[in-house]
Coordinates of C-alpha atoms in Angstrom, one line a residue:
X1 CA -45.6 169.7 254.2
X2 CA -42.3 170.7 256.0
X3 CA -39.2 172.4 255.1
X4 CA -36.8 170.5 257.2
X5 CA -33.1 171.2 256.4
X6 CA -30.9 169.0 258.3
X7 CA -27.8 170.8 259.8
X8 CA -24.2 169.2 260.3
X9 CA -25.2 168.3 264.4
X10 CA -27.3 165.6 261.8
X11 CA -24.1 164.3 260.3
X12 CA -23.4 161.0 262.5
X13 CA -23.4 157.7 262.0
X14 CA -26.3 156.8 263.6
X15 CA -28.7 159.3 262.5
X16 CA -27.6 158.5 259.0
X17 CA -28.5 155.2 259.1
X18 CA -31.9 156.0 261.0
X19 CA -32.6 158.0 258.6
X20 CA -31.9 155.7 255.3
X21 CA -33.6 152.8 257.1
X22 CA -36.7 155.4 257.7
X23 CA -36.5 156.1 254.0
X24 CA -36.5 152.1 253.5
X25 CA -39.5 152.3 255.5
X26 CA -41.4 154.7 253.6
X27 CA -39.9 152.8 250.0
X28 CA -41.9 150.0 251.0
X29 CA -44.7 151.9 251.7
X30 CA -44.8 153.7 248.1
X31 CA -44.2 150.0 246.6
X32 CA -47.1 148.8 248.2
X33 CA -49.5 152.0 247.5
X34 CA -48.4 151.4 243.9
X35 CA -49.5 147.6 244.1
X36 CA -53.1 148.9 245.6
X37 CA -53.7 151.5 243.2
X38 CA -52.5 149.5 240.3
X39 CA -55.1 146.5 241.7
X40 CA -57.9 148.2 243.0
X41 CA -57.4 147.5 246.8
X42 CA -57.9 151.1 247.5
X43 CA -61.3 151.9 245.2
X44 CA -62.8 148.8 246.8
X45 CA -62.1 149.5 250.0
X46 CA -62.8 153.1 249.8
X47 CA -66.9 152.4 249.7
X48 CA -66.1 152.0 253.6
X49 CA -66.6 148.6 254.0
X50 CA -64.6 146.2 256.3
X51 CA -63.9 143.8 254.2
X52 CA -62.1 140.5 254.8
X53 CA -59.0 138.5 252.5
X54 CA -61.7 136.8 250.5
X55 CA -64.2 139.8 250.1
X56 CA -61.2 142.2 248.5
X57 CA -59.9 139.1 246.5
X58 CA -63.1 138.6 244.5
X59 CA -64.0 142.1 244.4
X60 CA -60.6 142.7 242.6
X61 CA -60.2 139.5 240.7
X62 CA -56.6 138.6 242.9
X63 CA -55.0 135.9 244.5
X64 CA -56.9 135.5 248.1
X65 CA -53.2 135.0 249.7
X66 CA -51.4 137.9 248.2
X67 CA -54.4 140.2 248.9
X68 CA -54.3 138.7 252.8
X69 CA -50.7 140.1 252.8
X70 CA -51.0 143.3 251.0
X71 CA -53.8 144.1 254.2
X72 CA -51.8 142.7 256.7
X73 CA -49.3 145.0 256.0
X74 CA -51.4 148.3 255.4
X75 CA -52.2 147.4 258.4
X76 CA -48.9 147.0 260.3
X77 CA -47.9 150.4 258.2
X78 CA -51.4 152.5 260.0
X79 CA -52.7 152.7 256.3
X80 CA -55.4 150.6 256.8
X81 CA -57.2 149.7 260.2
X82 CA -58.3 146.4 261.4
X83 CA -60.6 143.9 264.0
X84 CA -58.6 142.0 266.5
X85 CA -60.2 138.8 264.9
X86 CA -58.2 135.5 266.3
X87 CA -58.5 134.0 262.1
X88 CA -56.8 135.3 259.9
X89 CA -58.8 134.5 257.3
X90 CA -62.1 136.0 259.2
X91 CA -60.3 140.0 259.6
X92 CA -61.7 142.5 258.5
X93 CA -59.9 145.8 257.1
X94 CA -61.2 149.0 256.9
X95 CA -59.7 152.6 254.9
X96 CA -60.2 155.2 257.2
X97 CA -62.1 158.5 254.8
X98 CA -59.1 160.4 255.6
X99 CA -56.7 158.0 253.9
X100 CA -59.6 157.0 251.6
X101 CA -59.7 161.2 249.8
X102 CA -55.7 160.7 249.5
X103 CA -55.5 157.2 247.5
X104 CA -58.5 157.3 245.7
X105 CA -60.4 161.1 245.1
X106 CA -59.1 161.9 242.2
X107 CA -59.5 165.5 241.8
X108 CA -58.9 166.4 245.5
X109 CA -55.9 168.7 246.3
X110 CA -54.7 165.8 248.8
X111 CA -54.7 163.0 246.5
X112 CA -51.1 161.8 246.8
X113 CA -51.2 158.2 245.2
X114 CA -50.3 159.2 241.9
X115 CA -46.5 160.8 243.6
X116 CA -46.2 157.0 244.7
X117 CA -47.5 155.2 241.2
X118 CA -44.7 157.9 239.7
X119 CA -41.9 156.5 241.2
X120 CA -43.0 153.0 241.5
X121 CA -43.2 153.5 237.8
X122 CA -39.8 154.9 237.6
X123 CA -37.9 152.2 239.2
X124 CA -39.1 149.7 236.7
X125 CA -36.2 151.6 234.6
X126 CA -33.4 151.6 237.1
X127 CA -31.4 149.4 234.5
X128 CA -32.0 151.8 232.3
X129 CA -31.1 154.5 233.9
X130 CA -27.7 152.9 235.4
X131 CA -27.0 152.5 231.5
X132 CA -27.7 155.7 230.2
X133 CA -25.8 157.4 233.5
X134 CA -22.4 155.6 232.2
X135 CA -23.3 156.2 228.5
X136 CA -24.3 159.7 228.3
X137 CA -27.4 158.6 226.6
X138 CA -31.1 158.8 227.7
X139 CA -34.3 157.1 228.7
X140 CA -37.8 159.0 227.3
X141 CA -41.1 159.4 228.3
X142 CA -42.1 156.4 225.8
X143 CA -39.7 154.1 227.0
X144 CA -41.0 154.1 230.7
X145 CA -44.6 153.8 229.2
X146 CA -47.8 154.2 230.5
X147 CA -47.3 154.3 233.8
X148 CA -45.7 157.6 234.6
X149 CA -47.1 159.1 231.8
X150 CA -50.3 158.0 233.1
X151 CA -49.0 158.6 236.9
X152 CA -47.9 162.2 236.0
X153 CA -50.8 163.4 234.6
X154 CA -53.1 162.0 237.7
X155 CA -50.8 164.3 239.8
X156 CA -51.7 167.3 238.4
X157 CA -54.9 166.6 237.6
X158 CA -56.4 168.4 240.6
X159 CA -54.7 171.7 239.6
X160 CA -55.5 171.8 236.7
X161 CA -59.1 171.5 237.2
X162 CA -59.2 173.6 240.0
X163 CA -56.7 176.5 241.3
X164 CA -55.6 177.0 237.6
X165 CA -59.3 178.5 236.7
X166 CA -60.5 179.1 240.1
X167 CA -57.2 181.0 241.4
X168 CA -54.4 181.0 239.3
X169 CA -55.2 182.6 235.9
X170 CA -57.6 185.4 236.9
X171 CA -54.7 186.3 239.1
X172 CA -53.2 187.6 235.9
X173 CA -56.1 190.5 235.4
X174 CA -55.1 191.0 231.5
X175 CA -55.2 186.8 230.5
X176 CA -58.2 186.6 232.9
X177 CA -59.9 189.1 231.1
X178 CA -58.9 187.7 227.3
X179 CA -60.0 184.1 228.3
X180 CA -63.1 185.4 229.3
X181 CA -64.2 187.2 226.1
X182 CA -63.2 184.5 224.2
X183 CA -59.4 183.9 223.6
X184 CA -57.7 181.4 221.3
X185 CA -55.2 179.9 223.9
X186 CA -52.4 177.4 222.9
X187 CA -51.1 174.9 225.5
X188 CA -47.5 173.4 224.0
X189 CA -46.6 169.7 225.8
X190 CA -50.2 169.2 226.9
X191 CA -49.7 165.6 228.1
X192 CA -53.2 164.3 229.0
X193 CA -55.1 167.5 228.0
X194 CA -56.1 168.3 231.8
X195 CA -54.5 172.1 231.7
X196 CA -56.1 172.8 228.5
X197 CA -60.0 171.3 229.9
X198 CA -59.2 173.0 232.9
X199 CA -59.3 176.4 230.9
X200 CA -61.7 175.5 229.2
X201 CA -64.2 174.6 231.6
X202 CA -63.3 177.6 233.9
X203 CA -63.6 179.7 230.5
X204 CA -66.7 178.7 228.4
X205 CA -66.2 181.2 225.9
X206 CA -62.5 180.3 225.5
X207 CA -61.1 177.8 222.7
X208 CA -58.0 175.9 223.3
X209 CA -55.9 174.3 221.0
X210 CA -53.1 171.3 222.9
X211 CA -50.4 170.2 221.3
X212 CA -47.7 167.6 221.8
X213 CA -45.5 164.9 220.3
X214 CA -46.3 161.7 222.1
X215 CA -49.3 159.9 220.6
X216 CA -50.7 158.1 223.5
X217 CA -51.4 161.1 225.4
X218 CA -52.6 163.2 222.6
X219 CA -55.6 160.0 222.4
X220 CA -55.9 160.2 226.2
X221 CA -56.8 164.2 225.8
X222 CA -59.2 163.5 223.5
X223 CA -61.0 161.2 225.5
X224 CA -60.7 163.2 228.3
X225 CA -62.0 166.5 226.4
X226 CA -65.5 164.7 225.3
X227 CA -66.0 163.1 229.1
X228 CA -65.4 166.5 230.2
X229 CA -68.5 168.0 228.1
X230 CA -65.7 170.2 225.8
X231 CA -64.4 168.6 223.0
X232 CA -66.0 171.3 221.1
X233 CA -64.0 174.0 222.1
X234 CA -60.8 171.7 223.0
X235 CA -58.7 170.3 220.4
X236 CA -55.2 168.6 220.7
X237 CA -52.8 167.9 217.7
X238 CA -50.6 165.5 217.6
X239 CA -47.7 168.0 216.3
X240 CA -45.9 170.7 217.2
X241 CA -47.6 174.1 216.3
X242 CA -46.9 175.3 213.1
X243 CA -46.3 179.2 212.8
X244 CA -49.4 179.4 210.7
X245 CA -51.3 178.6 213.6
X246 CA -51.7 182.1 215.4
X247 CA -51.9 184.2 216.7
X248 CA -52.9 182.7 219.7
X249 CA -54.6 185.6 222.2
X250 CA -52.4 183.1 225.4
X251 CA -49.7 180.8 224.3
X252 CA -49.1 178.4 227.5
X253 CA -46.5 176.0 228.9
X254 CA -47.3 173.8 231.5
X255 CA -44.4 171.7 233.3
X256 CA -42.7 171.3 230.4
X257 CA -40.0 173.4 229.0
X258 CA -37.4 172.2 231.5
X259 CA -38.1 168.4 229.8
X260 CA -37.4 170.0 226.3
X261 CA -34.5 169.0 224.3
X262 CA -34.6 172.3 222.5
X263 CA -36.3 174.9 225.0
X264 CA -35.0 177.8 223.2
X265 CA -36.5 176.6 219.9
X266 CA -40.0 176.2 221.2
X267 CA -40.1 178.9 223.4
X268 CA -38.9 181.1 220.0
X269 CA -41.8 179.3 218.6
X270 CA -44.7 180.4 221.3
X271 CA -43.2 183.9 221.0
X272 CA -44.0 183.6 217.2
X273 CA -47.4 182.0 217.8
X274 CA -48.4 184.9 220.2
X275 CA -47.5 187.3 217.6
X276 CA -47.3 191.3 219.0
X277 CA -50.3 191.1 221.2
X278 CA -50.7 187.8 222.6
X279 CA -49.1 186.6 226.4
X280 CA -46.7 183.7 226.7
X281 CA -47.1 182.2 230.1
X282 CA -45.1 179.7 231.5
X283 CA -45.5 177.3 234.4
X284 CA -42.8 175.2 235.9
X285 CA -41.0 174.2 239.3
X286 CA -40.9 176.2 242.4
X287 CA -37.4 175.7 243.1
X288 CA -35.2 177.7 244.5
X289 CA -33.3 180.7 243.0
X290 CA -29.7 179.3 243.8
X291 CA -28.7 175.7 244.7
X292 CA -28.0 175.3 248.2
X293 CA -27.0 172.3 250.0
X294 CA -28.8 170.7 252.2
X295 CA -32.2 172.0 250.3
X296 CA -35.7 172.0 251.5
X297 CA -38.3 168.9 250.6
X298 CA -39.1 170.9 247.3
X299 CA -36.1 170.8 246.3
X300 CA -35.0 166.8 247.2
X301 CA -38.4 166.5 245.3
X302 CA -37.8 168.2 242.1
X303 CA -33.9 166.4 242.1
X304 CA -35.7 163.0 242.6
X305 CA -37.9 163.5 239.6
X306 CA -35.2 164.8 237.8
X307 CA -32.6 161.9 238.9
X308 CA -35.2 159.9 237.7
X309 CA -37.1 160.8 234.6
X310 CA -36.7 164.1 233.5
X311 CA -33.2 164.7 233.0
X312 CA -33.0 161.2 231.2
X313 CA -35.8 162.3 228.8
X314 CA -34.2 165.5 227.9
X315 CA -30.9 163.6 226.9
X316 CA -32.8 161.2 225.5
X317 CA -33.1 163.4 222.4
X318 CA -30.0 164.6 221.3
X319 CA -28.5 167.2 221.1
X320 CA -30.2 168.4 224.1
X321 CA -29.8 171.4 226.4
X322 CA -30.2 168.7 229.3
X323 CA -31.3 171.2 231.4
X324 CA -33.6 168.1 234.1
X325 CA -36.1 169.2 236.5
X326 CA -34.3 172.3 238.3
X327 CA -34.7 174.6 236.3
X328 CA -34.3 177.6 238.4
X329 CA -35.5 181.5 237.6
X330 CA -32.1 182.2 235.8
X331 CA -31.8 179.4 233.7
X332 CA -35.2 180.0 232.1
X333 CA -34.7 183.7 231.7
X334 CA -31.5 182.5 229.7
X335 CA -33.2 180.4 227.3
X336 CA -36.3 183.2 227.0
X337 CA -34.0 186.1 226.1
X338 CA -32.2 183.8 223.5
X339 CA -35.2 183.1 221.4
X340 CA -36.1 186.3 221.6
X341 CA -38.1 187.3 224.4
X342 CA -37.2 191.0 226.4
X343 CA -37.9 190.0 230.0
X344 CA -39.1 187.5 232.8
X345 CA -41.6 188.2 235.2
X346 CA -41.9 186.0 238.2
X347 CA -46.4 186.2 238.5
X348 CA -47.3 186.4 242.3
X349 CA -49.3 183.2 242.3
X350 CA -48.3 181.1 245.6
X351 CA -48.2 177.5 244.7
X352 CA -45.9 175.1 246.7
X353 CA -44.9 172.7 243.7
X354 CA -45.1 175.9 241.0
X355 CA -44.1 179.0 240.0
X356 CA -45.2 180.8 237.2
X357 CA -44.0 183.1 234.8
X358 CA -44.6 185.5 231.9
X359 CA -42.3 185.8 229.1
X360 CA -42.5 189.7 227.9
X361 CA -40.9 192.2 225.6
X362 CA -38.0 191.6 222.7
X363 CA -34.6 191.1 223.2
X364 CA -32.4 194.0 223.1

């Protein structure tokens, strides 16, 4: 992925309107990865078949005709590739491997899709979010539904069941160690449970506990924990954690605190829940220390989700701190030394869509 900052040569009529009509382009695109995800164009395809209109159609259960016109433009686009059969009905469409490990692997680093099904699944809100913009007010994660919760957890899915055991956490030597002699670890917001399984099956001797407030994907965890072989050792609560929890040896964060009404609150809370020996470590967006404008693709990324869903969420609970998805180094530190915490450390793990931190020390 590039880094491409346009400079104000850029700034002309013409390349402006290249440039939305490119992003029209790649709209459609996203709209119609959604629509073969969603239907199972993609999976049935992936076997590396060629497969014609009719073949896909009854493979999927859909409508021979819309299926011909979904290929016909995956085609056009270069997703898919295609015979130079003279009937149309008689082509045969095939998913190159290459596009085949980005639509459909689920737990490769490279699989994309779910980016796409996230902000197909966002637009379906648009009214929403026009609404809330001129009222103040909010859109949640449980208003937009399954989808994106569904979406977002796919996305990081791969992390979280790789780098985060393999790389990540025994690049912190002291929570590497803990986890592997047996820590209690909480994970606070743990959405679909994938962070919290991912420690767990990098850590055997490790127990996790997952908490968070929306019920769906608390009951999506729990499936997820016993297909994973550690439902033993993993167990989600639909609740916040209650002080009488701890002490946790590792009190975790994933991707969460900048969604959160109340950050200083909770954070206060995993200081309490860590008691005097345990580690608060908290993961969120790598963006950049200062806003500068025009920003990098990491940074148009994290404003999109933020324009969005995030920011709506967080003001979707008031009173809120409405802090969306750039949250940068400063603002975090903030809300960390006001529920109590001394310091922020910046870890040194490279990750382009994370950074990660450890919350240290009492306020002064």
């Amino acid at each position: 992925m590039t880094s491409t900052i346009e400079t104000p040569s850029t700034h002309t009529t013409a390349a402006f309107a290249e440039r939305l009509f490119t992003a029209v382009l790649a709209t459609i695109d996203v709209q119609a990865a959604y629509l073969g995800g969603r239907l199972g164009w993609y999976r049935a395809l992936a076997g590396g078949d060629a497969l014609t209109s009719s073949e896909l159609a009854r493979r999927c259960g859909t409508a021979e005709r819309y299926t011909r016109e979904w290929l016909e433009q995956q085609a056009v686009t270069g997703v898919l590739t295609c015979d130079d059969a003279p009937d149309t009905a008689g082509r045969r469409y095939t998913l190159p491997p290459g596009h085949a490990e980005v639509l459909v692997d689920e737990l490769s680093p490279n699989h994309v899709l779910p980016l796409a099904r996230f902000i197909a699944a966002a637009g379906k809100q648009l009214d929403a979010l026009a609404e809330a913009y001129r009222t103040g007010g909010g859109v949640s994660w449980a208003q937009h539904g399954a989808d994106l919760r569904e979406a977002q957890a796919a996305a990081n899915r791969p992390m979280f069941l790789g780098a985060l055991g393999e790389s990540y956490l025994p690049a912190i030597p002291d929570v590497d160690a803990a986890l592997r002699s047996g820590a209690r670890a909480a994970d606070v917001g743990c959405g679909h449970g994938w962070s919290a399984i991912g420690i767990a099956l990098a850590y055997p001797y490790a127990t996790v506990d997952g908490y968070d407030l929306d019920a769906p994907s608390i009951e999506a965890a729990r499936r997820n924990a016993a297909e994973a072989g550690v439902g033993d050792r993993v167990r989600f609560h639909h609740s916040t954690p209650a002080a009488t929890a701890g002490p946790y040896d590792v009190v975790f964060a994933f991707e969460v605190v900048h969604d959160l009404p109340d950050p200083v609150t909770v954070l206060a809370s995993m200081r309490a829940l860590a008691g005097p020996s345990g580690t608060v470590v908290v993961m969120d967006e790598r963006v950049a220390d200062e806003f500068t404008a025009p920003g990098d693709e990491i940074e148009r990324l994290m404003y999109g989700y933020s324009l969005l869903c995030c920011l709506a969420d967080g003001m979707a609970h008031p009173p809120s701190a409405a802090t969306g998805t750039v949250m940068r180094a400063d603002r975090l530190r903030d809300y960390a030394r006001r529920a109590g915490f001394g310091d922020v450390e910046v870890l040194d793990i490279a990750d382009d869509f994370f950074r990660f931190y450890r919350l240290t020390g009492e306020a002064s």
